[in-house]
Short mmCIF file of N, CA and C in Angstrom, two decimals:
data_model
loop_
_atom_site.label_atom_id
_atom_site.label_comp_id
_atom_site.label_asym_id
_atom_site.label_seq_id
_atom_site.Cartn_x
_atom_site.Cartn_y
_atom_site.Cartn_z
N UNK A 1 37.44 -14.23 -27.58
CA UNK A 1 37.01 -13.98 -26.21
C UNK A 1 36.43 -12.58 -26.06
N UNK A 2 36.64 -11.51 -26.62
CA UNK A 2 36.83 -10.16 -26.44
C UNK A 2 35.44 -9.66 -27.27
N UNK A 3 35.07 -10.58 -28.29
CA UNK A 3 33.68 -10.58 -28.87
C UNK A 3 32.65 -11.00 -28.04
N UNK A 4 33.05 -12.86 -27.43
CA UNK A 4 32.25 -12.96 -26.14
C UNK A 4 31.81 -12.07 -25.25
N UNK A 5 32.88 -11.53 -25.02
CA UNK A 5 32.28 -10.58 -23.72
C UNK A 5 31.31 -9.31 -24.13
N UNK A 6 31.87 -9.08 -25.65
CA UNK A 6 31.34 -7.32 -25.80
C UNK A 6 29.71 -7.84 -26.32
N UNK A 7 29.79 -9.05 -26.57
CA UNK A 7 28.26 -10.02 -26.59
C UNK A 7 27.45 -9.98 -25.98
N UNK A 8 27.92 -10.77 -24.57
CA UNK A 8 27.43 -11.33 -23.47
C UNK A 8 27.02 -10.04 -22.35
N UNK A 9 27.99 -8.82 -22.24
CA UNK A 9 28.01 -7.94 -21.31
C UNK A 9 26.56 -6.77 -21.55
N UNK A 10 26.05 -6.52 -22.90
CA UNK A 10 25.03 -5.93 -23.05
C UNK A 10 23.62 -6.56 -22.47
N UNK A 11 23.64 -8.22 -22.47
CA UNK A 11 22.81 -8.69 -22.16
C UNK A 11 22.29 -8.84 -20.61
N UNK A 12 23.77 -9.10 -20.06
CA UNK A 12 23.75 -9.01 -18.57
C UNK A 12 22.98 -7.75 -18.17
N UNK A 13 23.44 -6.63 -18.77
CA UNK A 13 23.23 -5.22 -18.42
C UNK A 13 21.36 -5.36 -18.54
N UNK A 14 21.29 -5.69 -19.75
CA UNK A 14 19.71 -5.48 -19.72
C UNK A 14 18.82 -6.47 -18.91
N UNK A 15 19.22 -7.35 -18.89
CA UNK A 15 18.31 -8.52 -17.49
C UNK A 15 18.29 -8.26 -16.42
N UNK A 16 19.60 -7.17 -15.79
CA UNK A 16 19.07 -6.58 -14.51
C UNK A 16 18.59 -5.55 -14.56
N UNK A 17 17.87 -4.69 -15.67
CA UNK A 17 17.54 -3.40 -16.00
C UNK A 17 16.03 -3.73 -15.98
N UNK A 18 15.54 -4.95 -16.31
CA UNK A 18 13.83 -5.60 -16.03
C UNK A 18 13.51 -6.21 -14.40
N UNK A 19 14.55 -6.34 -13.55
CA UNK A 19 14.43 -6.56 -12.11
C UNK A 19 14.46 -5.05 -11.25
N UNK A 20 13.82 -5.44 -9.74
CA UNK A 20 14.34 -4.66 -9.18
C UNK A 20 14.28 -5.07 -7.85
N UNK A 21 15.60 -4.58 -6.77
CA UNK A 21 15.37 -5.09 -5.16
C UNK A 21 14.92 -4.51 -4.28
N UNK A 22 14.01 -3.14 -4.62
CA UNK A 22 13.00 -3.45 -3.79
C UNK A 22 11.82 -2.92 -3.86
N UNK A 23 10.99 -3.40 -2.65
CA UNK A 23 9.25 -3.38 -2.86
C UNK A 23 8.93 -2.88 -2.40
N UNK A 24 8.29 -1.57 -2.03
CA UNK A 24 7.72 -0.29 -1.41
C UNK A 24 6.30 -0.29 -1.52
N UNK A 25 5.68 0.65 -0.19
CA UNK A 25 3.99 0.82 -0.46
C UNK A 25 4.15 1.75 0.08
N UNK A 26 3.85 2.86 0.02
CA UNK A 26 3.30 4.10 0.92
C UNK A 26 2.18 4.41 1.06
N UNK A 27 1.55 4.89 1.78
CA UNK A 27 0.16 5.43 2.62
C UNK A 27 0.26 6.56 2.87
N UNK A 28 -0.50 6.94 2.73
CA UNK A 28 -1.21 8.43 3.56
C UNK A 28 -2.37 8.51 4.30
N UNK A 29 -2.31 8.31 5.28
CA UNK A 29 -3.70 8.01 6.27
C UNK A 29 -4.01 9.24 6.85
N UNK A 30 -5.38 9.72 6.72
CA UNK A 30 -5.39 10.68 7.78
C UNK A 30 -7.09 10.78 8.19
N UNK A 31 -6.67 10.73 9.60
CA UNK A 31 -8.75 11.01 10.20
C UNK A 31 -9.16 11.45 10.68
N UNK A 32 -10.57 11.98 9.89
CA UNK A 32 -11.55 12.97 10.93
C UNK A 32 -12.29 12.60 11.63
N UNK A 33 -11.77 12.91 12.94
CA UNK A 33 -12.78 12.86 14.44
C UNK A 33 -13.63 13.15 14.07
N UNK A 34 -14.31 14.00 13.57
CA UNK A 34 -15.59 15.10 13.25
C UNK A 34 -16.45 14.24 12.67
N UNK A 35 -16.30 13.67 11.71
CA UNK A 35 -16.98 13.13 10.49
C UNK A 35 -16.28 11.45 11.05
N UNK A 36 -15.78 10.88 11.52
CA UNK A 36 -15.45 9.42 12.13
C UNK A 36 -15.07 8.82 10.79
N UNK A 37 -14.37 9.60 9.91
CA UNK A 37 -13.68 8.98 8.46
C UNK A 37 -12.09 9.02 8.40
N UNK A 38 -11.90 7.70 7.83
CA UNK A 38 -10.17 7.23 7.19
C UNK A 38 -10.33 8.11 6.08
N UNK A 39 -9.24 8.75 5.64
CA UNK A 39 -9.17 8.99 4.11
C UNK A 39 -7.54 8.72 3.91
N UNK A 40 -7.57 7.65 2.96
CA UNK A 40 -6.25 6.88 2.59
C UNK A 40 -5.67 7.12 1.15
N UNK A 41 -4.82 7.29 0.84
CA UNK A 41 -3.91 7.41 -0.37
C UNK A 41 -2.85 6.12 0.02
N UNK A 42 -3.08 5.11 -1.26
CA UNK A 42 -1.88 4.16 -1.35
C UNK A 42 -1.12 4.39 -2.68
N UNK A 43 0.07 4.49 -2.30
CA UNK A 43 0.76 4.64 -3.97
C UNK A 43 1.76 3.22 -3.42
N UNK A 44 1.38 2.23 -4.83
CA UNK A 44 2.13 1.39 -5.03
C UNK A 44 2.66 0.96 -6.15
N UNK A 45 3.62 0.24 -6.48
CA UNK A 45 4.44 -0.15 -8.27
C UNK A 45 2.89 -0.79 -8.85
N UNK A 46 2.67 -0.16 -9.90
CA UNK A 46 1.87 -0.99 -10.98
C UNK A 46 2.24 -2.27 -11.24
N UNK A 47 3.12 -2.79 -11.77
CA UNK A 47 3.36 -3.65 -12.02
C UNK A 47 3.07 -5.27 -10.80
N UNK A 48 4.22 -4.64 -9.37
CA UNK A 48 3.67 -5.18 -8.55
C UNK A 48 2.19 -5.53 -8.36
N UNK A 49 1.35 -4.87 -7.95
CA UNK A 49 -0.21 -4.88 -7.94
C UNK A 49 -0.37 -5.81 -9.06
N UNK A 50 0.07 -5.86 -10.15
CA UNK A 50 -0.58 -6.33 -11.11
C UNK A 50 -0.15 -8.19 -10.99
N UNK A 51 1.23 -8.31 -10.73
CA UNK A 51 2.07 -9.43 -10.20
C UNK A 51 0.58 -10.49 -9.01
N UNK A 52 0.52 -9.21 -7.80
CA UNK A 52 -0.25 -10.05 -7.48
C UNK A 52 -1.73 -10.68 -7.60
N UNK A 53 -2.09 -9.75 -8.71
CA UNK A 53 -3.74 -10.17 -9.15
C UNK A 53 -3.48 -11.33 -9.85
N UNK A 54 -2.23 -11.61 -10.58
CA UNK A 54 -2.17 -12.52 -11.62
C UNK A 54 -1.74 -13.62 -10.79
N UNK A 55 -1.19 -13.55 -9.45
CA UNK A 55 -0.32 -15.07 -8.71
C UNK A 55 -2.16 -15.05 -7.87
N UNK A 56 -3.03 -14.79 -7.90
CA UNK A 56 -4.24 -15.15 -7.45
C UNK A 56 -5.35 -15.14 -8.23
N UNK A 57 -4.64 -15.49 -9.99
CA UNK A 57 -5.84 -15.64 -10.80
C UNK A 57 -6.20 -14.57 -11.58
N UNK A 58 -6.04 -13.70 -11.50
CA UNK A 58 -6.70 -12.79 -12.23
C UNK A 58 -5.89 -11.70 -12.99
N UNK A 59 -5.66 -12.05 -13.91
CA UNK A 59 -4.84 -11.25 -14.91
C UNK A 59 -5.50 -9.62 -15.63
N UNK A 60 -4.86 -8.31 -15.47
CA UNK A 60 -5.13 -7.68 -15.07
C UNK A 60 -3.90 -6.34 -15.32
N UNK A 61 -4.42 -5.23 -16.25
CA UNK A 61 -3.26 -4.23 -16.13
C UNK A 61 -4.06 -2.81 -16.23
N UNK A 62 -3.36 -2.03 -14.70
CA UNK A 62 -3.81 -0.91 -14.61
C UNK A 62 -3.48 0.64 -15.27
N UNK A 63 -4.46 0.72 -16.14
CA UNK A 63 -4.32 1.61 -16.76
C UNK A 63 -5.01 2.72 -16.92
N UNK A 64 -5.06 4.27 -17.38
CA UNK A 64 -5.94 5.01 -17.55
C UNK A 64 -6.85 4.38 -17.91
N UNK A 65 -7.12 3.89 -18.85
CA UNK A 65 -8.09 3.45 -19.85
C UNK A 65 -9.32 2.59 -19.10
N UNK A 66 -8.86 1.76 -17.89
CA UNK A 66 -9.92 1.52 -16.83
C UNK A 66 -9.92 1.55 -15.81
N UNK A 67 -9.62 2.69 -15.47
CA UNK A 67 -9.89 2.97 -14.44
C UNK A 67 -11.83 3.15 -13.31
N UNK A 68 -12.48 3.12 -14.56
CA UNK A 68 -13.79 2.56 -14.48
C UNK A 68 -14.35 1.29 -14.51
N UNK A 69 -13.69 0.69 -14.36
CA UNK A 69 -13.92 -1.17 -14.78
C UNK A 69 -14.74 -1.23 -13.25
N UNK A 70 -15.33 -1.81 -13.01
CA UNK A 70 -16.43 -1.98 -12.01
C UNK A 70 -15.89 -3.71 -11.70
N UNK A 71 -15.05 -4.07 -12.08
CA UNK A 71 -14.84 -5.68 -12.21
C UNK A 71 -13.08 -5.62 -11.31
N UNK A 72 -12.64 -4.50 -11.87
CA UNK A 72 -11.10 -4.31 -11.86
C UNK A 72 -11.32 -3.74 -10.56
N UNK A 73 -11.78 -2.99 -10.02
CA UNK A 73 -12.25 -2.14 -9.15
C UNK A 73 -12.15 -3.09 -7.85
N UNK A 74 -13.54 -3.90 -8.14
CA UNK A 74 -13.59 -5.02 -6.92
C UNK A 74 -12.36 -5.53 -6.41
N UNK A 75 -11.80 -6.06 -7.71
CA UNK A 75 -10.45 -7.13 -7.26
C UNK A 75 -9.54 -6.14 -6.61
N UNK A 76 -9.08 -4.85 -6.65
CA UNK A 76 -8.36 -4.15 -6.26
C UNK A 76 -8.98 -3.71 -4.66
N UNK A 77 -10.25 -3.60 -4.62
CA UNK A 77 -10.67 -3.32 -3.29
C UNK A 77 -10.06 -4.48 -1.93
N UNK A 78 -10.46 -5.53 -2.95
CA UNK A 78 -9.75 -7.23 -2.10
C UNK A 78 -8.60 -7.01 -1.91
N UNK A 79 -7.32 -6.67 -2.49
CA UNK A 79 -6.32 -7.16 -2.46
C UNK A 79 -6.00 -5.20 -1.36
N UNK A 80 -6.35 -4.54 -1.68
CA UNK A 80 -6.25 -3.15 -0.75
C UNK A 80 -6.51 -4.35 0.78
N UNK A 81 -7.99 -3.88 0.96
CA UNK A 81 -8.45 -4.45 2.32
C UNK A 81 -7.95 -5.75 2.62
N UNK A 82 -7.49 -6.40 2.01
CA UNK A 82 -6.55 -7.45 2.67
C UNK A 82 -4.97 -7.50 3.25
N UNK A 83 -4.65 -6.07 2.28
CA UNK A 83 -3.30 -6.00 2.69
C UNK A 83 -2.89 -4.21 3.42
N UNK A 84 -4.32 -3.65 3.94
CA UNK A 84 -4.26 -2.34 4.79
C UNK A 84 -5.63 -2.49 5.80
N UNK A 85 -5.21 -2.48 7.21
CA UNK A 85 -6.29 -3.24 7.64
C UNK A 85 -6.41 -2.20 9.07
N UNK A 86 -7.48 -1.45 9.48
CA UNK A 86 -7.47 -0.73 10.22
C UNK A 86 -8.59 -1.50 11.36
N UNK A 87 -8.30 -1.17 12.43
CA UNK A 87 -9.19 -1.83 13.56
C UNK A 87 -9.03 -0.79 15.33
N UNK A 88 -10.22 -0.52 15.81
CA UNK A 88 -9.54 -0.60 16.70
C UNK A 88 -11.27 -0.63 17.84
N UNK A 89 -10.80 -0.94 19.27
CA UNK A 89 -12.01 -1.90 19.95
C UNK A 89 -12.09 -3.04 19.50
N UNK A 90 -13.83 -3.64 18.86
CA UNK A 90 -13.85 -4.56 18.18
C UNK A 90 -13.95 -3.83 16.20
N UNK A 91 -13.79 -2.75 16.13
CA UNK A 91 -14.04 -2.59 15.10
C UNK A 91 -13.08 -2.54 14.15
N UNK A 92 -13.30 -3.19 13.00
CA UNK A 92 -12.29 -3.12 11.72
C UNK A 92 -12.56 -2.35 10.68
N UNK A 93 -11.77 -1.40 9.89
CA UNK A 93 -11.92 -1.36 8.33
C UNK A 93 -12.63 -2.00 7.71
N UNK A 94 -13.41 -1.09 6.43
CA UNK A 94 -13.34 -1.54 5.45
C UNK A 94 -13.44 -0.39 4.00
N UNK A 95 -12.41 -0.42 3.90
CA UNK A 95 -12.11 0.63 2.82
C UNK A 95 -12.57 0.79 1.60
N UNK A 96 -13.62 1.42 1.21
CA UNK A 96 -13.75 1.36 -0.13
C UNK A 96 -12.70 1.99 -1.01
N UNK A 97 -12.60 1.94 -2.30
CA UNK A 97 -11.92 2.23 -2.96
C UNK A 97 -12.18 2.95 -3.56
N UNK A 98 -12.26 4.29 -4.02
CA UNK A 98 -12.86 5.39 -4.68
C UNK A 98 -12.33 5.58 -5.79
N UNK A 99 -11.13 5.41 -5.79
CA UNK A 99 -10.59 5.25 -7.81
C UNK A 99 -9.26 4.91 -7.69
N UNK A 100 -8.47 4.70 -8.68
CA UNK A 100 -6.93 4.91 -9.05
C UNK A 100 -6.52 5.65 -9.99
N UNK A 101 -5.37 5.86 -10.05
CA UNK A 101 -4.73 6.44 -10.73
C UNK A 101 -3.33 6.46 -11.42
N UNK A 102 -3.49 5.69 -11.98
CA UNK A 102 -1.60 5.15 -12.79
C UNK A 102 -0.56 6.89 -12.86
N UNK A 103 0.14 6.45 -12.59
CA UNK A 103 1.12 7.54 -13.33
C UNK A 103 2.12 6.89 -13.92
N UNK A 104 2.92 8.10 -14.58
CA UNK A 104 3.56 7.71 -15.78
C UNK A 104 5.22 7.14 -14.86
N UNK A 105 5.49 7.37 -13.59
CA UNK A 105 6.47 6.99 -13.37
C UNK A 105 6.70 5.35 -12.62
N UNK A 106 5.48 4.66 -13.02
CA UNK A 106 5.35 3.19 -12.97
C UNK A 106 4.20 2.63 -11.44
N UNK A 107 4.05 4.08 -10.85
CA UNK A 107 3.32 3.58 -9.43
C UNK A 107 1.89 4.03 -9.79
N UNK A 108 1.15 3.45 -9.14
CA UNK A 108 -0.32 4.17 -8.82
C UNK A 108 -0.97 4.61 -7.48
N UNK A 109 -1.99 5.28 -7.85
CA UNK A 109 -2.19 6.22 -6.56
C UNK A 109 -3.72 5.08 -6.43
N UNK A 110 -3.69 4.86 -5.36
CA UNK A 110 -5.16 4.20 -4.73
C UNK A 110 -5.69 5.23 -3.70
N UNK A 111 -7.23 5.28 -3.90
CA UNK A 111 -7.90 6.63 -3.14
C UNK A 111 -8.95 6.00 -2.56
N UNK A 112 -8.85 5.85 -1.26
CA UNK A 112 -9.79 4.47 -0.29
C UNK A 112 -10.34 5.71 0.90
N UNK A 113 -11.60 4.91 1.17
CA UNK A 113 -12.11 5.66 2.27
C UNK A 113 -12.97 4.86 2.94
N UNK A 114 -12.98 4.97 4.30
CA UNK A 114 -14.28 4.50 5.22
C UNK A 114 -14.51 4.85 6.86
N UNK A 115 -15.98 5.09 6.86
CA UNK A 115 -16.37 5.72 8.42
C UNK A 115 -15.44 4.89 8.99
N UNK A 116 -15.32 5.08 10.29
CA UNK A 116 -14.57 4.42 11.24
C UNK A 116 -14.49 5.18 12.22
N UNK A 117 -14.91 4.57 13.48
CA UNK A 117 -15.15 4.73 14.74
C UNK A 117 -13.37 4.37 15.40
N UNK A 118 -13.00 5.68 16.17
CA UNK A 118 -11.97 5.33 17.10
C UNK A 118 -12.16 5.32 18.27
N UNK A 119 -11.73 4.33 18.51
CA UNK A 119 -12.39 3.64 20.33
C UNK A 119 -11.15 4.01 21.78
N UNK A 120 -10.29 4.86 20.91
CA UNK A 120 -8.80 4.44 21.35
C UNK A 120 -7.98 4.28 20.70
N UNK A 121 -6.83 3.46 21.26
CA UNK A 121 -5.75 2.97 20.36
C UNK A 121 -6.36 2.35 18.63
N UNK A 122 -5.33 2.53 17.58
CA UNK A 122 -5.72 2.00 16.50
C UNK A 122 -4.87 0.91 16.00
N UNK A 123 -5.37 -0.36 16.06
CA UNK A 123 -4.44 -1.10 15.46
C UNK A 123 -4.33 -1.38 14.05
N UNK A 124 -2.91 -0.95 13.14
CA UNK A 124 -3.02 -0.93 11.91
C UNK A 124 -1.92 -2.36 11.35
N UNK A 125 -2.15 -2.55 10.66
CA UNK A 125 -2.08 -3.68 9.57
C UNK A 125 -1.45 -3.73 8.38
N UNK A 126 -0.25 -3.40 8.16
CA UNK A 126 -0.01 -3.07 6.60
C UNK A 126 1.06 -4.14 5.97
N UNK A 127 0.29 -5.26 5.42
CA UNK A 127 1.51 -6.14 4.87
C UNK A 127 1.04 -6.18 3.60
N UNK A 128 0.47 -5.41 2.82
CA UNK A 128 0.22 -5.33 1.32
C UNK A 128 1.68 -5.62 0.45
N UNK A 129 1.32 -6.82 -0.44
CA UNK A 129 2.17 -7.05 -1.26
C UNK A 129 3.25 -8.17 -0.24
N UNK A 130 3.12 -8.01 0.53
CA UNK A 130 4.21 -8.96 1.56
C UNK A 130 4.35 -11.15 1.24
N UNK A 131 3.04 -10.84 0.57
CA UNK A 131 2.63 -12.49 0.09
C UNK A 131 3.26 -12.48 -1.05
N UNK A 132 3.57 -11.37 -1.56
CA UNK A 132 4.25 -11.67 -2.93
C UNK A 132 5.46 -11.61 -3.18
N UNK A 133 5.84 -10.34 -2.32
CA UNK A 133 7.60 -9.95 -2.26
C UNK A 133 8.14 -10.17 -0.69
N UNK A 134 9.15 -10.97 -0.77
CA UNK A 134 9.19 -11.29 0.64
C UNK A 134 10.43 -9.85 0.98
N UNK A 135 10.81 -9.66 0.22
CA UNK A 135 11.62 -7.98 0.64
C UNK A 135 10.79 -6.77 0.75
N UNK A 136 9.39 -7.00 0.56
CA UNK A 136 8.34 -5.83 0.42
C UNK A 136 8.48 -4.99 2.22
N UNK A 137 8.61 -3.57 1.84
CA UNK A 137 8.55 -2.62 2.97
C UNK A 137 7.27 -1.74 2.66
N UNK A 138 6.88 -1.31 3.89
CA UNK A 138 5.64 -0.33 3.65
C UNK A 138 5.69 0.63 4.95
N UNK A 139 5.42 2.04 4.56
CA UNK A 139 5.39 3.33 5.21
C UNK A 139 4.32 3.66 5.39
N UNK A 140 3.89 3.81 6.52
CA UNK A 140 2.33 4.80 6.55
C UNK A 140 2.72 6.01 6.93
N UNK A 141 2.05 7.20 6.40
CA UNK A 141 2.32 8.82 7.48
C UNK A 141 0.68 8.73 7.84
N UNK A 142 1.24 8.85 9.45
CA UNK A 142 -0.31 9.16 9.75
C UNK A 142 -0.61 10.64 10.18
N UNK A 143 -1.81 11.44 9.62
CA UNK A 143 -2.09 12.65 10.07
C UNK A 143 -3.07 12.73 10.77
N UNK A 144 -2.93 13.42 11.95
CA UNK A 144 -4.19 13.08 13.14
C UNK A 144 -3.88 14.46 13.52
N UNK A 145 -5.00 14.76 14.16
CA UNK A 145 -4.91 16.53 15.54
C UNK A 145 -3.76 17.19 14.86
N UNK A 146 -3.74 17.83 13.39
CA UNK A 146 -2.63 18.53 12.55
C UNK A 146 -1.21 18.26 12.81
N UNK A 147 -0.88 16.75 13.03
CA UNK A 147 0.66 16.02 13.19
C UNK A 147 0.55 14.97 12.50
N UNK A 148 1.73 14.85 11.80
CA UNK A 148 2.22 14.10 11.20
C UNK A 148 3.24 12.78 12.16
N UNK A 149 3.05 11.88 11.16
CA UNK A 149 3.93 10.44 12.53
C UNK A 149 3.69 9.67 11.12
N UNK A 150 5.17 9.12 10.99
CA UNK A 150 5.62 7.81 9.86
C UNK A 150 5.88 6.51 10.89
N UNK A 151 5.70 5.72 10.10
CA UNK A 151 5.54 4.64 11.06
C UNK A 151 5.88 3.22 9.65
N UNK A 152 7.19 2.21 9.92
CA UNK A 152 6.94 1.12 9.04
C UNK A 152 6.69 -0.16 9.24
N UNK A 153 6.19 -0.72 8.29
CA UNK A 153 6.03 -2.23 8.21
C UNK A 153 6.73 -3.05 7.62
N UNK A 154 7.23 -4.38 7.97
CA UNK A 154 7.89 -5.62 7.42
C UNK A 154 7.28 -6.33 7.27
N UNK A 155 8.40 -7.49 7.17
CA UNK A 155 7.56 -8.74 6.62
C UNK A 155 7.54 -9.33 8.44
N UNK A 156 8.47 -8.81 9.25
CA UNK A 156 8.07 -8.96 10.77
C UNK A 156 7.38 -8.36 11.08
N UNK A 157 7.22 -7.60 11.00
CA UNK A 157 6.56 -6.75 11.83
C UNK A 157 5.31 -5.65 10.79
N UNK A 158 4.52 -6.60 10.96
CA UNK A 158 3.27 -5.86 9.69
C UNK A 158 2.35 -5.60 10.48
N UNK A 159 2.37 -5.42 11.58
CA UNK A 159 1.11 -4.32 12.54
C UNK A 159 1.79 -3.76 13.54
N UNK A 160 1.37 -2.29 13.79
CA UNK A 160 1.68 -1.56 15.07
C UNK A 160 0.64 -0.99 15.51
N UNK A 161 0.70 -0.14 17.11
CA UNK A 161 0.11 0.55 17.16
C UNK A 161 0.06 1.90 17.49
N UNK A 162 -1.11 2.27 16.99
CA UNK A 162 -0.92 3.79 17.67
C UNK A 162 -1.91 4.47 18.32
N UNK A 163 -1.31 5.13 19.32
CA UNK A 163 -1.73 6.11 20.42
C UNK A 163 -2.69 7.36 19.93
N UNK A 164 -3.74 7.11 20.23
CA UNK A 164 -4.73 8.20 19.68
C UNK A 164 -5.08 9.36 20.55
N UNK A 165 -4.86 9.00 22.10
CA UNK A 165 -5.82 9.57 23.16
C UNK A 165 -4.10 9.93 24.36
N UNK A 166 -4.49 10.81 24.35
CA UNK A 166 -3.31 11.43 25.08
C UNK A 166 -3.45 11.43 26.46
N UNK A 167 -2.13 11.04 27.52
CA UNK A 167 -2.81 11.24 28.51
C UNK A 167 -3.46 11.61 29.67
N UNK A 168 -3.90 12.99 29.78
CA UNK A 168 -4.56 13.83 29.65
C UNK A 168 -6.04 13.42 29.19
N UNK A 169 -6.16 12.41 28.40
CA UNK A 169 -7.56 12.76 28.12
C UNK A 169 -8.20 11.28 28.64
N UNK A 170 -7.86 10.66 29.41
CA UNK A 170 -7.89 8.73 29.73
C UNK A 170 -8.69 9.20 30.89
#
């Protein structure tokens, strides 16, 4: 019995050492009135990202090495703008993707940008990864008029909004 276990117990150990419970996205949003531009930083798990290119076909691992792929690029722009979605009036996002960047501690940095007109209130959108991990959470910090404001998303609650125009200025 005592072999069983000193067997069996290394293995346990390592099958939950390849899982993990939970799913994170962070953002960094911040925009210039001046210039009517988003400039976004997403850092999300590599692996994740990669999870969902492959549960929609397209198999796929982000690495230094292509970070130039003009093919890899696209698919990552899709699965960004589908799962970070800025709008406000009638107008929506659309983020290009300006590069990535793997790091060595398993996440990558996504570097997105696009004009965008604020009409007012902004309604934001963040259920990236939420189709894939149903425990997936996501943080935006938004930086506007030199303040900072965190703000999160669920799998309930994957849009809020926010107050752009103070009032004072209505």
């Amino acid at each position: 019995m005592l072999k069983l276990v000193t067997l069996l117990f290394p293995i346990v150990i390592a099958l939950n050492s390849y899982a993990h419970d939970f799913y994170f996205a962070f953002a960094e949003v911040a925009y210039d009135e001046i210039t009517e531009q988003l400039q976004v930083t997403v850092i999300a798990t590599t692996h994740d990202i990669e999870k969902s290119l492959l549960i929609n076909g397209n198999k796929a691992i982000l690495s230094a090495e292509n970070t130039g792929d003009s093919l890899l690029i696209a698919l990552l722009s899709n699965v960004l703008n589908n799962g970070l979605q800025f709008s406000s009036g009638d107008k929506r996002s659309d983020l290009k993707l300006e590069g990535f960047e793997p790091q060595l501690n398993g996440t990558t940095l996504f570097y997105l940008s696009c004009p965008f007109k604020n009409e007012g209130d902004i309604s934001i959108s963040f259920s990236l990864l939420m189709d894939v991990f149903p425990e997936q959470q996501n943080k935006i910090t938004w930086i506007y008029r030199g303040s900072k404001e965190t703000y999160v998303f669920l799998p309930t609650m994957r849009s809020q909004i926010i107050r752009t125009n103070s009032e004072n200025e209505k």
